[in-house]
Short mmCIF file of C-alpha atoms and ligand atoms in Angstrom, two decimals:
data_model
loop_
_atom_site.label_atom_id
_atom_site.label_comp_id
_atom_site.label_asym_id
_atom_site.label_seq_id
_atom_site.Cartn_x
_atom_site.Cartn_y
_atom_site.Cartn_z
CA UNK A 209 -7.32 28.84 -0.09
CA UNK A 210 -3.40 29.10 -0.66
CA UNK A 211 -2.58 30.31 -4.55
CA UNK A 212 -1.69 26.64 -5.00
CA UNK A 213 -4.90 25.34 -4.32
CA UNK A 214 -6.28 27.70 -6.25
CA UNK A 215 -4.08 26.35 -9.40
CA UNK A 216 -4.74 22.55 -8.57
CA UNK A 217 -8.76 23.54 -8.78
CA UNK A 218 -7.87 25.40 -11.90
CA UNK A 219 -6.31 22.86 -13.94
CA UNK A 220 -8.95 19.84 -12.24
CA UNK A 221 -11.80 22.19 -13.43
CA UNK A 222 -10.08 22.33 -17.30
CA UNK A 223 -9.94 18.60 -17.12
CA UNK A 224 -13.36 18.36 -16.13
CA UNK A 225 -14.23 20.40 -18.51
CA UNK A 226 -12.46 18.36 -21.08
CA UNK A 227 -14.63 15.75 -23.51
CA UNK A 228 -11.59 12.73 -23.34
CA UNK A 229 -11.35 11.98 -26.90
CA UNK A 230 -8.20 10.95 -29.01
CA UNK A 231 -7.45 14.78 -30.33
CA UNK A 232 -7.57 15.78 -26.47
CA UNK A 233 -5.54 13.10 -24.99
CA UNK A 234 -2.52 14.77 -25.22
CA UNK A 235 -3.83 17.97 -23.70
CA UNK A 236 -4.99 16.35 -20.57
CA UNK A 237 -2.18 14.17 -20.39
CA UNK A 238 -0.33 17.26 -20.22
CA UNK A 239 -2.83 18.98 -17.68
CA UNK A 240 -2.68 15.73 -14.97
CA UNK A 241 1.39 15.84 -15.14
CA UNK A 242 0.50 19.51 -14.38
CA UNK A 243 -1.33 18.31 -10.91
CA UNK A 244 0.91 15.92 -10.17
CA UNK A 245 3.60 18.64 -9.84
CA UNK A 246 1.57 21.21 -7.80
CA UNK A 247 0.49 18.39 -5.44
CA UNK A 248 4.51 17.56 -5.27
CA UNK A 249 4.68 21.55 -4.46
CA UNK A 250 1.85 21.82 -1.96
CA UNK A 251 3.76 18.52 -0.02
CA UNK A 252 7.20 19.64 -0.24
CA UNK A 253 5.32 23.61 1.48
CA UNK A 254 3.41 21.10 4.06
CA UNK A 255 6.41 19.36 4.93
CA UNK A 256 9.02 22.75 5.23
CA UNK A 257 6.06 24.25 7.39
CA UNK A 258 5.98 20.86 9.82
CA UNK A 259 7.16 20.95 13.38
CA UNK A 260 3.26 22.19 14.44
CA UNK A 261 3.22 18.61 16.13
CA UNK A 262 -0.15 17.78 14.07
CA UNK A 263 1.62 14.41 12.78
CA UNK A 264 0.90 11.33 14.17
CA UNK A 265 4.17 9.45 15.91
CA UNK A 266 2.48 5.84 15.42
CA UNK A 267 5.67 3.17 16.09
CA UNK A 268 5.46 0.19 13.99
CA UNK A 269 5.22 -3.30 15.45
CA UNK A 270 4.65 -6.88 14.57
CA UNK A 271 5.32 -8.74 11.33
CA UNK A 272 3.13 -6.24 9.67
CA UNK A 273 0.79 -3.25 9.70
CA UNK A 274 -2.87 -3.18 8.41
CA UNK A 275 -4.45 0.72 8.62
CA UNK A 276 -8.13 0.87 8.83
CA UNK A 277 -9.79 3.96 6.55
CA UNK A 278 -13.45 4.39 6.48
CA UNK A 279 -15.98 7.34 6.49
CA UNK A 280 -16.33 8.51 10.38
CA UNK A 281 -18.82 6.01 12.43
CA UNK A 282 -18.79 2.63 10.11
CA UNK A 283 -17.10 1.13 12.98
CA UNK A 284 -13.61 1.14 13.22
CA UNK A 285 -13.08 1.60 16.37
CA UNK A 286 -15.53 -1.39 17.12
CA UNK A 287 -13.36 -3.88 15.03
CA UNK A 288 -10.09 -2.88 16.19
CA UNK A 289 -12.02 -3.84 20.16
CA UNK A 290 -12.96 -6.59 18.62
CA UNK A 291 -10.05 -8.29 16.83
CA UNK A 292 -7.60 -7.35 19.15
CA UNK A 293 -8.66 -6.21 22.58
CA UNK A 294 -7.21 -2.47 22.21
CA UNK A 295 -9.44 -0.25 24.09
CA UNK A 296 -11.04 2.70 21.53
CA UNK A 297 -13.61 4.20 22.55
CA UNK A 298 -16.73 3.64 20.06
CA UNK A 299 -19.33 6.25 19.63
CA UNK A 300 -22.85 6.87 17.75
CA UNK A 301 -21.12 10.19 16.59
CA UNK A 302 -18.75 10.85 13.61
CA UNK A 303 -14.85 11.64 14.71
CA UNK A 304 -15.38 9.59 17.66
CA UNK A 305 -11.66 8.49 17.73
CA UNK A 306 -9.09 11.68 17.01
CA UNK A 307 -5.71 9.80 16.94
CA UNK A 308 -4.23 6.45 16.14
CA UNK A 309 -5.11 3.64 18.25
CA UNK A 310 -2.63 0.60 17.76
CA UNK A 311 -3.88 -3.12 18.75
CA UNK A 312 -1.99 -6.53 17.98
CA UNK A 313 -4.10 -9.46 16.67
CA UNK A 314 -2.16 -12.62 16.27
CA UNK A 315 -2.64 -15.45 13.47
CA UNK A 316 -0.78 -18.73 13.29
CA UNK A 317 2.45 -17.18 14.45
CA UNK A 318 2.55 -14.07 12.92
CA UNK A 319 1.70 -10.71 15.04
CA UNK A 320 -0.65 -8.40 12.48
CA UNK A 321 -0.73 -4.45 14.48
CA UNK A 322 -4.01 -3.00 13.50
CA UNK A 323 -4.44 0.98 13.45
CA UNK A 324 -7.37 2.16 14.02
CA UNK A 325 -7.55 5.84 12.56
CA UNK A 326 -10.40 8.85 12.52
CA UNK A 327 -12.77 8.79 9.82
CA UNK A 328 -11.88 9.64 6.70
CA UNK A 329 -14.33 12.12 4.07
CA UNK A 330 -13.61 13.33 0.72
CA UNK A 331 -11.10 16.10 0.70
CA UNK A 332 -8.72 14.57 3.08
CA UNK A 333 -5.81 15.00 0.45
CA UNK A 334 -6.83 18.86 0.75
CA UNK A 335 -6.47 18.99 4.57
CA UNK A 336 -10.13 18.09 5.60
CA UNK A 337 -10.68 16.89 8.77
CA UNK A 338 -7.21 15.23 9.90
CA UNK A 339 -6.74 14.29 6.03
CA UNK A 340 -3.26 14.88 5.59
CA UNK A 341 -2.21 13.38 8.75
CA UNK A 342 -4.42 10.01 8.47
CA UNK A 343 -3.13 10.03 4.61
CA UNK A 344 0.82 9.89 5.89
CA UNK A 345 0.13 7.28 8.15
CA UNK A 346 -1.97 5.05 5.74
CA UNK A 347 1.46 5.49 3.40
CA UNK A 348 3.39 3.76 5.97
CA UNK A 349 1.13 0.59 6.65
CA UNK A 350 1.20 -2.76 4.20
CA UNK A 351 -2.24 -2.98 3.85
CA UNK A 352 -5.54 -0.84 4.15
CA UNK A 353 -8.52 -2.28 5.47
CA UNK A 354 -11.32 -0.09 4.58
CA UNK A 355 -14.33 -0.25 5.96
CA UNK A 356 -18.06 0.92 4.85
CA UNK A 357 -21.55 0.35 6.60
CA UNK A 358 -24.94 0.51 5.07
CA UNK A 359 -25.22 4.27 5.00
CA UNK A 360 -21.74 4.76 3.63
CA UNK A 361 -21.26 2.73 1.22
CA UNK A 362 -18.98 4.67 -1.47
CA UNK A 363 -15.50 3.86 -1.02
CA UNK A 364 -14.85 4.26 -4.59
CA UNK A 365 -14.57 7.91 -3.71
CA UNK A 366 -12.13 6.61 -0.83
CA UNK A 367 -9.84 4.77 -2.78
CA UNK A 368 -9.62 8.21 -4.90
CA UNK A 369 -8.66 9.95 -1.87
CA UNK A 370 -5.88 7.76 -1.90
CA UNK A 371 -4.83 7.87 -5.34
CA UNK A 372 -5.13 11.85 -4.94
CA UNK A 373 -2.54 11.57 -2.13
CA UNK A 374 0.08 9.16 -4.37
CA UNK A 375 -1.28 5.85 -3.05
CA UNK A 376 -1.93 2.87 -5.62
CA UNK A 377 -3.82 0.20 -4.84
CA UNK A 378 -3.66 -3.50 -5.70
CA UNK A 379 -1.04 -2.36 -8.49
CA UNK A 380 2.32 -2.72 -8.77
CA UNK A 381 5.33 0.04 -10.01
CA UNK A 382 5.06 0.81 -13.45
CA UNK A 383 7.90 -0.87 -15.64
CA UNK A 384 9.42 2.72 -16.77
CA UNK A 385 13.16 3.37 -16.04
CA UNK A 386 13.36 6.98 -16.26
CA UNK A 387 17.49 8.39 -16.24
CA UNK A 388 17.71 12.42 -16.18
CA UNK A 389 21.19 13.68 -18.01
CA UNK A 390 21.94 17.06 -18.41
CA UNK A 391 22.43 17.45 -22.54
CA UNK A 392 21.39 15.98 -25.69
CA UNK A 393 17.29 16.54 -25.00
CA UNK A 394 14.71 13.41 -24.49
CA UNK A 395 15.47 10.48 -25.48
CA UNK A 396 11.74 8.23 -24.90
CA UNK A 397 12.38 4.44 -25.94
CA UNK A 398 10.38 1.20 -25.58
CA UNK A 399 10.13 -2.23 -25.39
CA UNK A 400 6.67 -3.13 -26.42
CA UNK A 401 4.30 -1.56 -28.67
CA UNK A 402 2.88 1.23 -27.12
CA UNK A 403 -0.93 1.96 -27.68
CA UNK A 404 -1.78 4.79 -24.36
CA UNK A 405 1.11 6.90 -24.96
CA UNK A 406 2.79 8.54 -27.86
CA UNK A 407 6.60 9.58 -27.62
CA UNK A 408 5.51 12.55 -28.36
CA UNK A 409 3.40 13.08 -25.12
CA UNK A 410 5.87 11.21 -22.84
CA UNK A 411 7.86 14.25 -24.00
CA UNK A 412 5.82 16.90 -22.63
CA UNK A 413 4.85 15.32 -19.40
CA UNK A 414 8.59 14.85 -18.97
CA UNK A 415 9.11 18.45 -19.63
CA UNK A 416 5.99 19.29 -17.14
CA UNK A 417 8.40 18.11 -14.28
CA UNK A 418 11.44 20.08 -15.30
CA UNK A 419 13.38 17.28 -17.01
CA UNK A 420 14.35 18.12 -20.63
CA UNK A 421 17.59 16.00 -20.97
CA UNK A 422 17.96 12.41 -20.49
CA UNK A 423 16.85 9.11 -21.27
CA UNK A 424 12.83 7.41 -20.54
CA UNK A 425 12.44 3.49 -21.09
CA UNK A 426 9.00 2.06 -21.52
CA UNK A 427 9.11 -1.82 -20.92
CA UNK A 428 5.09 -2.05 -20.58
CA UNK A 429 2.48 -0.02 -22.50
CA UNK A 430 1.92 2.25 -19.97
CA UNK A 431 -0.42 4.94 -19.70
CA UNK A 432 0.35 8.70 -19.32
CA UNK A 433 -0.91 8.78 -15.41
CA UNK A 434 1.48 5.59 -15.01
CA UNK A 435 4.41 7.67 -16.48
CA UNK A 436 3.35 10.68 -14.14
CA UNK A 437 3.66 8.45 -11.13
CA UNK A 438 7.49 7.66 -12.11
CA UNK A 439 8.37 11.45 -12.92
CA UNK A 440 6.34 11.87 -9.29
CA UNK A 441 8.48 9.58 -8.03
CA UNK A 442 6.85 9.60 -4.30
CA UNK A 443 4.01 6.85 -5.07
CA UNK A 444 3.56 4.16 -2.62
CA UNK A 445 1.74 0.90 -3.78
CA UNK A 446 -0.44 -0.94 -1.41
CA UNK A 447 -2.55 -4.00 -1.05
CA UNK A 448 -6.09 -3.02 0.22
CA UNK A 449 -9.15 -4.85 0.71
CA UNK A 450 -12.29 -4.13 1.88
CA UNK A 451 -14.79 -5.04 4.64
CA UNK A 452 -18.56 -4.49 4.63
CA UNK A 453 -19.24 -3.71 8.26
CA UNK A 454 -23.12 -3.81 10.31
CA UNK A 455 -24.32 -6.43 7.95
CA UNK A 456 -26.80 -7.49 10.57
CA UNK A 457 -28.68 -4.60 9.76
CA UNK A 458 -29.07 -5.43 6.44
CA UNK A 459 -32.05 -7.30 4.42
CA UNK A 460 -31.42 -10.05 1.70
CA UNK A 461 -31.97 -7.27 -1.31
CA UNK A 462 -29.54 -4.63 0.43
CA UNK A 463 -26.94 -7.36 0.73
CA UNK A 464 -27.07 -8.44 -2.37
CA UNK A 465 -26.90 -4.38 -4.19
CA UNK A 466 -23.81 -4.39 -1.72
CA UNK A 467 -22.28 -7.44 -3.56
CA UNK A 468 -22.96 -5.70 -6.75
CA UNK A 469 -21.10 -3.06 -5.87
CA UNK A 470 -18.29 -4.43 -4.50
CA UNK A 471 -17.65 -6.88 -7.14
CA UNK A 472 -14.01 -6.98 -7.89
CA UNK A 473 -12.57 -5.97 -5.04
CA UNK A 474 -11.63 -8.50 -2.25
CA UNK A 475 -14.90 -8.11 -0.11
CA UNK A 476 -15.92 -9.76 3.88
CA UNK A 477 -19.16 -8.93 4.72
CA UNK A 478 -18.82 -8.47 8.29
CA UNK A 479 -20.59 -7.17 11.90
CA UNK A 480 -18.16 -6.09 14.61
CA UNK A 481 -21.35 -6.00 16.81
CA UNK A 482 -22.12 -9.52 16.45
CA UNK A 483 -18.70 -10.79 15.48
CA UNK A 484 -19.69 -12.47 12.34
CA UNK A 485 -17.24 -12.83 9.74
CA UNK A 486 -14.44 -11.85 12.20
CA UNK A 487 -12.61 -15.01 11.44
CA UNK A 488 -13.23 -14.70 7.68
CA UNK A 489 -11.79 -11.12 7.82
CA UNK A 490 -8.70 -12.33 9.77
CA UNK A 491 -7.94 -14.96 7.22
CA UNK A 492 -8.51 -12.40 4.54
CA UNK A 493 -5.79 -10.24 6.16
CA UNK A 494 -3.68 -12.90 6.86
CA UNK A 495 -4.37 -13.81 3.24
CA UNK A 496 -3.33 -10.43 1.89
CA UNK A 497 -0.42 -10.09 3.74
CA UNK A 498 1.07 -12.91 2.61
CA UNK A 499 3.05 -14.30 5.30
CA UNK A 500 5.83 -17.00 4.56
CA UNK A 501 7.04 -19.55 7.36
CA UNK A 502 10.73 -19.99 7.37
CA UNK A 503 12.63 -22.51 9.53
CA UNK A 504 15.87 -22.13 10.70
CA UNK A 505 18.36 -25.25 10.69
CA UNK A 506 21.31 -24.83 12.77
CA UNK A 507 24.18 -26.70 11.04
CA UNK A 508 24.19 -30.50 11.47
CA UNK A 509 21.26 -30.00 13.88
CA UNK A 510 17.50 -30.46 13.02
CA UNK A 511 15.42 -27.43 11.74
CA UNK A 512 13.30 -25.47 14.34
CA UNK A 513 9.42 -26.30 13.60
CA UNK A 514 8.24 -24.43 16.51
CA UNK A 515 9.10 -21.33 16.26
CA UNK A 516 9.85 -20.29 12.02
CA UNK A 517 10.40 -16.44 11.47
CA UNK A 518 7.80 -15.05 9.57
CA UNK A 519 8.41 -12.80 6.10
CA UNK A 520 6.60 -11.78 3.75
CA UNK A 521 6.23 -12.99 0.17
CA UNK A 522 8.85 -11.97 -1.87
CA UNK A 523 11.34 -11.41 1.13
CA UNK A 524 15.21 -12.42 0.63
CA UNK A 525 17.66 -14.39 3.07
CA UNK A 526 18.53 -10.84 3.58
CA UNK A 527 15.10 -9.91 5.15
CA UNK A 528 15.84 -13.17 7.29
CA UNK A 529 19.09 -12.26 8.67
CA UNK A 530 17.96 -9.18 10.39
CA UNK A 531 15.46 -11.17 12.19
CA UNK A 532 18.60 -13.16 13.35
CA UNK A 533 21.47 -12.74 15.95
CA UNK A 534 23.50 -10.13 14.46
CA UNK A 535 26.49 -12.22 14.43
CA UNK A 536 24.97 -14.33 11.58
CA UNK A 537 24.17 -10.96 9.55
CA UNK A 538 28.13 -10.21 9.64
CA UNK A 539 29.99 -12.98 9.24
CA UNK A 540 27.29 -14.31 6.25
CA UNK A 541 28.84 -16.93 4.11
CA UNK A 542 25.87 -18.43 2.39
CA UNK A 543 22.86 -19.72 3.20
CA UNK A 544 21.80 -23.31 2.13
CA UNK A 545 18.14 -24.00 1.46
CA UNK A 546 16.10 -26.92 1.24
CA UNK A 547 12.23 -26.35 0.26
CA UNK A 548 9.93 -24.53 -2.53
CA UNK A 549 12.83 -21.78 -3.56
CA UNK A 550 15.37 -24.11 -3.43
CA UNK A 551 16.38 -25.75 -7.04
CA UNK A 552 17.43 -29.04 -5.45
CA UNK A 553 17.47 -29.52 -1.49
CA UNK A 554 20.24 -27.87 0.40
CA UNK A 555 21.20 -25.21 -2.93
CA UNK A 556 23.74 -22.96 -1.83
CA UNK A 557 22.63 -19.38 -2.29
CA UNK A 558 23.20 -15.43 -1.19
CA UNK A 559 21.55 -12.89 0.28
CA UNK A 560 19.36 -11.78 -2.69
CA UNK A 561 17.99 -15.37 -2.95
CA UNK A 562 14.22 -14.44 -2.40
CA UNK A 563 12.62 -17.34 0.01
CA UNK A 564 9.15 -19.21 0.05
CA UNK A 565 6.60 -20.92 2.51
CA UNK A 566 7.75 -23.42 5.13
CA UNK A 567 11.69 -22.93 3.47
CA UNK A 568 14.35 -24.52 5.70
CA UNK A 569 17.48 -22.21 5.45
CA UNK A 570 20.84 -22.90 7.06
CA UNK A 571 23.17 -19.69 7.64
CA UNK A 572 26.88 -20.67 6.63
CA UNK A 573 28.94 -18.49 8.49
CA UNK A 574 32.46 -17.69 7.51
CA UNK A 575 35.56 -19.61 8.94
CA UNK A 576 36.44 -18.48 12.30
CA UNK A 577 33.38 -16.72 12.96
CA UNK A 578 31.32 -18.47 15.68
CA UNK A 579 34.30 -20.65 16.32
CA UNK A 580 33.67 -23.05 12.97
N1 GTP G 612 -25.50 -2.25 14.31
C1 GTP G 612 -24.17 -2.20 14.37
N2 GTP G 612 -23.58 -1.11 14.93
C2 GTP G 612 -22.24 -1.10 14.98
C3 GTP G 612 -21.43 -2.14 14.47
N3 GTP G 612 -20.13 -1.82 14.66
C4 GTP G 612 -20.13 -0.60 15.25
N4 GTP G 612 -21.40 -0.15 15.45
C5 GTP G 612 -21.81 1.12 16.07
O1 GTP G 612 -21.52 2.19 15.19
C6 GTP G 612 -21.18 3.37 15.95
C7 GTP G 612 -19.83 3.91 15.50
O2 GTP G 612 -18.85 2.94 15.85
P1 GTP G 612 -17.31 3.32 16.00
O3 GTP G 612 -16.59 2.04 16.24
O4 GTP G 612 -17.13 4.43 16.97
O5 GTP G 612 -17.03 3.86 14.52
P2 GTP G 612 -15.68 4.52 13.94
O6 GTP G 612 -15.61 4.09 12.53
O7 GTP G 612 -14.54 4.20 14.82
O8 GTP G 612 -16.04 6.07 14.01
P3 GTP G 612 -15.03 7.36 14.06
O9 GTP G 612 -13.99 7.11 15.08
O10 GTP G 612 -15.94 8.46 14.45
O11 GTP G 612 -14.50 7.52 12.69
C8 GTP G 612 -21.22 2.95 17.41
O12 GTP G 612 -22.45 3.34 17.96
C9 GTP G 612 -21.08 1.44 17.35
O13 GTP G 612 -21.67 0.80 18.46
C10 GTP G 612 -22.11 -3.29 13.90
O14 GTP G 612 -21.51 -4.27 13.43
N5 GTP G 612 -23.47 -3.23 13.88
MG1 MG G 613 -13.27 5.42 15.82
#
């Protein structure tokens, strides 16, 4: 165990050894923003060490990217088969599949790449079994599947994998504007009434990552672990849900424990043996992803229904003009849209205008350019 890891285990072991109460909140507040720097430490020695070729090269394709994580042998690789054809080879043993298997399942237009990925145990964040490797990739995807069977069931203990390794699930960035400056000490303001966090211990975290001058802005009543993640800096947030795999196996009473379980969290009960729930599962994804449908309307000429680009929620005409010819991109004028984002049909807006469902958008391109 590197001196590091020895120091993480330390300071988890004080917390854990730590009754949470009011008079101690401070002091563990203090002691996670001490984790959350050695973990930045033990990443940034991981990362200078590199070059041993154990990453994954996994290209991204499609409209979007949906990792599957699961404890080894819950089926993975049998789903991934299933919903798109890719051949992985499925196996009664755990760490049947060793790299990344990529397969492309298409839904109403939109291509969804699914990676299937080796099991995943407690520990990964630490290096266990391909851990660290799996965990980089599953930062790059827009949304875990994870998958459980009737003998693994915990994937509470997954999702803290995760969050151990900077991921946040079903959560969005913190509203904190933190601005380093190099004199005049701390300055922590807020917006809202804070009730989690005293200035006082916004402070000391702050100082726990080196910064002692400058300016922090609270504009929610965030929590000292949400402030950590901004000082961290290297979260990603991701939408996950989950799917309850070999449900043919199970009896009425099992099923319903399983529900209990899972409540509150976006649950298909599924068997990639007998293909039940697959379609329910693809919709889910589908769901999650949130695709939008936009149609493109050459000027004075009718808007193409047959083939829209798909986005994603939240996307911008900017996100649509790199799916166009390039041409378009570089002589932008405007863009004119009629539809749900549009204030009144055929609005005349710019690139940061963000776009919704079934949209018609015309690019205005500027004189000269295209021969206009
Ligand atoms: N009964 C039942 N068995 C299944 C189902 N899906 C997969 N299996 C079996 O479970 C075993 C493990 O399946 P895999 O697809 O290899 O599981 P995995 O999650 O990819 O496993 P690793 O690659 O080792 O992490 C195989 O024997 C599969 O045939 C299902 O829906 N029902
Ligand atoms: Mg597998």
């Amino acid at each position: 165990m590197s001196s590091i890891e020895e120091q993480i285990t330390e300071v988890e072991d004080e917390i854990r050894k730590t009754q949470y109460n009011k008079a101690t909140s401070h002091h563990i507040g203090r002691l996670r923003a001490k984790i959350a720097v050695l973990r930045l430490e033990r990443e940034k020695r991981a990362a200078s060490k590199g070059g041993g070729g154990l990453g994954y090269a996994v290209r991204k394709s499609g409209h979007a990217t949906v990792g599957l994580v699961g404890y080894p042998s819950v089926g993975k690789s049998t789903l991934l088969t299933k919903l798109t054809g890719a051949e992985s080879e499925a196996a009664a043993y755990d760490f049947t599949t060793v790299s990344i298997i990529p397969g492309m399942l298409r839904y109403e237009g939109a291509s969804i790449q699914i990676l299937d990925m080796p099991g995943l145990i407690p520990g990964a964040s630490k290096g266990r079994g391909r851990g660290r490797e799996v965990l980089s990739v599953v930062r790059s995807t827009d949304l875990i599947l994870f998958m459980v069977d009737p003998e693994h069931t915990d994937f509470r203990a997954l999702l803290n994998e995760l969050e151990g390794a900077g991921v946040r699930i079903n959560s969005r960035p913190p509203k904190i504007v933190v601005t380093p400056g190099d004199r005049g000490g701390l300055l922590i303001n807020s917006t809202v009434r804070l009730t989690h966090l005293s200035g006082g211990l916004a402070v000391q975290i702050a100082r726990e990552f080196g910064m002692h001058n400058g300016q922090i802005v609270l504009r929610e009543d965030a929590t000292a672990d949400q402030l950590i993640d901004v000082l961290a800096g290297n979260r990603v947030y991701l939408v996950a849900i989950l799917a309850v795999n070999k449900t043919e196996l199970l009896t009425a009473e099992e099923r319903a424990k399983l529900n209990e379980k899972t409540r509150g969290f976006p649950t298909t009960f599924i068997s990639a043996k007998t293909k039940a729930g697959l379609p329910e599962l693809v919709r889910a994804i589908a769901d999650a992803l949130a695709f939008v449908r936009i149609y493109v309307k050459p000027p004075g000429g009718p808007p193409d229904r047959e083939e829209p680009v798909i986005l994603r929620r939240g996307d911008k005409v900017e996100q649509l003009l790199k799916r166009l010819p390039e041409d378009l991109d570089l002589h932008f004028k405007a863009a004119m849209v009629w539809g749900k984002s549009a204030r009144f049909p055929g609005q005349t807006v710019g690139r940061t205008h963000a776009l919704e469902d079934e949209d018609v958008v015309t690019i205005v391109v500027e004189r000269g350019a295209r021969g206009q």
